[in-house]
Amino acid sequence: MHLEGGLMVRALKILIFGLFSGPILAELIGFISPFVMLRDEELGYQFQDSAYYIGAFSSVFFSIALLFAAFNTSKVSYKIGSSVIALLYIMSSYYVFLDSESLMETIIYDLNYLCGVASLTLGAFIALNCFKNTTHSVYKHA
């Protein structure tokens, strides 16, 4: 890593916040909505709709967090990969504005999902690289 560990730890904290602010929150709301629907059907449908929009627009927050973490590493492949994935992830989040029955919406939604999985995977590799380098430097100085 070309930056000190403190800045990389901060970048990883932002990445984890981006993860919790979007994908995990949307999945949690989607999981809770059927139980809410048992008590109040209208409120349950509102929960499902909010999970749909949170899941789509969380790509912006998570992509920014991923880019921040990637640009605090020394690996160029992480920087290029995260830039491409973040751009596709944000651009594909407009599926919420398309007709829900259309083929285009299905394709864009699937692209958004794949970009989300790729972002999570790349984020895990960035975190693993950070911890590997931190552990290596601790043993080197011991």
Short mmCIF file of C-alpha atoms in Angstrom, two decimals:
data_model
loop_
_atom_site.label_atom_id
_atom_site.label_comp_id
_atom_site.label_asym_id
_atom_site.label_seq_id
_atom_site.Cartn_x
_atom_site.Cartn_y
_atom_site.Cartn_z
CA MET A 1 0.00 0.00 0.00
CA HIS A 2 1.32 3.40 -0.85
CA LEU A 3 -0.74 5.08 1.86
CA GLU A 4 -0.47 4.66 5.58
CA GLY A 5 -2.66 2.09 7.30
CA GLY A 6 -4.85 4.71 9.00
CA LEU A 7 -6.18 6.05 5.73
CA MET A 8 -6.79 2.56 4.39
CA VAL A 9 -8.66 1.60 7.55
CA ARG A 10 -10.79 4.73 7.07
CA ALA A 11 -11.42 3.70 3.46
CA LEU A 12 -12.50 0.23 4.60
CA LYS A 13 -14.85 1.76 7.18
CA ILE A 14 -16.45 3.83 4.43
CA LEU A 15 -16.72 0.69 2.27
CA ILE A 16 -18.46 -1.17 5.09
CA PHE A 17 -20.78 1.82 5.66
CA GLY A 18 -21.57 1.82 1.94
CA LEU A 19 -22.36 -1.86 2.18
CA PHE A 20 -24.72 -1.40 5.12
CA SER A 21 -26.31 1.75 3.71
CA GLY A 22 -27.46 0.01 0.59
CA PRO A 23 -27.51 -3.66 -0.24
CA ILE A 24 -27.91 -4.98 3.30
CA LEU A 25 -30.55 -2.38 4.21
CA ALA A 26 -32.58 -3.19 1.08
CA GLU A 27 -32.39 -6.92 1.78
CA LEU A 28 -33.39 -6.38 5.41
CA ILE A 29 -36.42 -4.30 4.43
CA GLY A 30 -37.34 -6.89 1.80
CA PHE A 31 -37.11 -9.61 4.45
CA ILE A 32 -39.21 -7.69 6.99
CA SER A 33 -41.97 -6.62 4.57
CA PRO A 34 -43.87 -9.98 4.51
CA PHE A 35 -44.08 -9.92 8.30
CA VAL A 36 -45.31 -6.33 8.25
CA MET A 37 -47.83 -7.35 5.59
CA LEU A 38 -49.38 -9.81 8.05
CA ARG A 39 -50.36 -6.89 10.30
CA ASP A 40 -51.01 -4.18 7.71
CA GLU A 41 -51.08 -5.11 4.04
CA GLU A 42 -50.76 -1.53 2.75
CA LEU A 43 -47.72 -0.85 4.95
CA GLY A 44 -46.17 -4.13 3.79
CA TYR A 45 -46.47 -3.06 0.15
CA GLN A 46 -44.91 0.30 1.03
CA PHE A 47 -42.00 -1.56 2.62
CA GLN A 48 -41.53 -3.63 -0.54
CA ASP A 49 -41.59 -0.52 -2.71
CA SER A 50 -39.05 1.24 -0.50
CA ALA A 51 -36.73 -1.79 -0.64
CA TYR A 52 -36.96 -1.68 -4.43
CA TYR A 53 -35.88 1.97 -4.57
CA ILE A 54 -33.29 1.71 -1.79
CA GLY A 55 -31.73 -1.27 -3.53
CA ALA A 56 -31.51 0.63 -6.80
CA PHE A 57 -30.16 3.90 -5.50
CA SER A 58 -27.83 2.36 -2.94
CA SER A 59 -25.56 1.62 -5.88
CA VAL A 60 -24.49 5.27 -5.83
CA PHE A 61 -23.39 5.16 -2.18
CA PHE A 62 -21.77 1.77 -2.45
CA SER A 63 -19.94 2.68 -5.68
CA ILE A 64 -18.51 5.83 -4.10
CA ALA A 65 -17.38 3.81 -1.08
CA LEU A 66 -15.84 1.17 -3.34
CA LEU A 67 -13.99 3.79 -5.38
CA PHE A 68 -12.68 5.46 -2.22
CA ALA A 69 -11.34 2.15 -0.93
CA ALA A 70 -9.89 1.13 -4.31
CA PHE A 71 -8.12 4.43 -4.86
CA ASN A 72 -6.44 4.07 -1.46
CA THR A 73 -4.65 0.92 -2.58
CA SER A 74 -1.54 0.69 -4.70
CA LYS A 75 -2.95 -1.86 -7.17
CA VAL A 76 -3.92 -0.32 -10.49
CA SER A 77 -6.15 -3.28 -11.34
CA TYR A 78 -8.37 -2.50 -8.34
CA LYS A 79 -8.63 1.13 -9.43
CA ILE A 80 -9.56 0.30 -13.02
CA GLY A 81 -11.87 -2.56 -12.11
CA SER A 82 -13.72 -0.59 -9.46
CA SER A 83 -14.12 2.38 -11.82
CA VAL A 84 -15.68 0.25 -14.55
CA ILE A 85 -17.89 -1.71 -12.16
CA ALA A 86 -18.99 1.44 -10.32
CA LEU A 87 -19.91 3.18 -13.56
CA LEU A 88 -21.96 0.20 -14.78
CA TYR A 89 -23.53 -0.24 -11.35
CA ILE A 90 -24.70 3.37 -11.16
CA MET A 91 -25.87 3.48 -14.78
CA SER A 92 -27.86 0.27 -14.41
CA SER A 93 -29.75 1.56 -11.38
CA TYR A 94 -32.19 3.39 -13.66
CA TYR A 95 -34.14 0.14 -14.04
CA VAL A 96 -36.59 1.55 -11.47
CA PHE A 97 -37.80 4.03 -14.09
CA LEU A 98 -38.53 1.38 -16.72
CA ASP A 99 -41.78 -0.53 -17.18
CA SER A 100 -41.69 -3.42 -14.72
CA GLU A 101 -43.04 -5.90 -17.28
CA SER A 102 -40.56 -5.10 -20.05
CA LEU A 103 -37.62 -7.14 -21.27
CA MET A 104 -35.34 -4.09 -21.03
CA GLU A 105 -36.14 -3.69 -17.32
CA THR A 106 -35.30 -7.34 -16.72
CA ILE A 107 -31.98 -7.06 -18.54
CA ILE A 108 -30.99 -3.82 -16.78
CA TYR A 109 -32.09 -5.22 -13.40
CA ASP A 110 -29.97 -8.34 -13.97
CA LEU A 111 -27.00 -6.17 -14.97
CA ASN A 112 -27.49 -4.14 -11.79
CA TYR A 113 -27.55 -7.32 -9.73
CA LEU A 114 -24.38 -8.66 -11.39
CA CYS A 115 -22.62 -5.33 -10.84
CA GLY A 116 -23.66 -5.46 -7.19
CA VAL A 117 -22.17 -8.92 -6.80
CA ALA A 118 -19.01 -7.83 -8.62
CA SER A 119 -18.75 -4.76 -6.36
CA LEU A 120 -19.08 -6.89 -3.25
CA THR A 121 -16.47 -9.32 -4.54
CA LEU A 122 -14.03 -6.55 -5.45
CA GLY A 123 -14.63 -4.91 -2.07
CA ALA A 124 -13.78 -8.20 -0.37
CA PHE A 125 -10.56 -8.47 -2.39
CA ILE A 126 -9.62 -4.90 -1.44
CA ALA A 127 -10.26 -5.62 2.24
CA LEU A 128 -8.31 -8.89 2.04
CA ASN A 129 -5.41 -7.11 0.35
CA CYS A 130 -5.41 -4.44 3.07
CA PHE A 131 -5.41 -6.97 5.90
CA LYS A 132 -2.77 -9.09 4.18
CA ASN A 133 -0.47 -6.08 3.76
CA THR A 134 -1.15 -4.88 7.30
CA THR A 135 -0.42 -8.33 8.77
CA HIS A 136 2.71 -8.65 6.63
CA SER A 137 4.01 -5.27 7.79
CA VAL A 138 3.29 -6.12 11.45
CA TYR A 139 5.29 -9.36 11.20
CA LYS A 140 8.02 -7.61 9.26
CA HIS A 141 8.50 -5.01 12.01
CA ALA A 142 8.22 -7.50 14.89
#
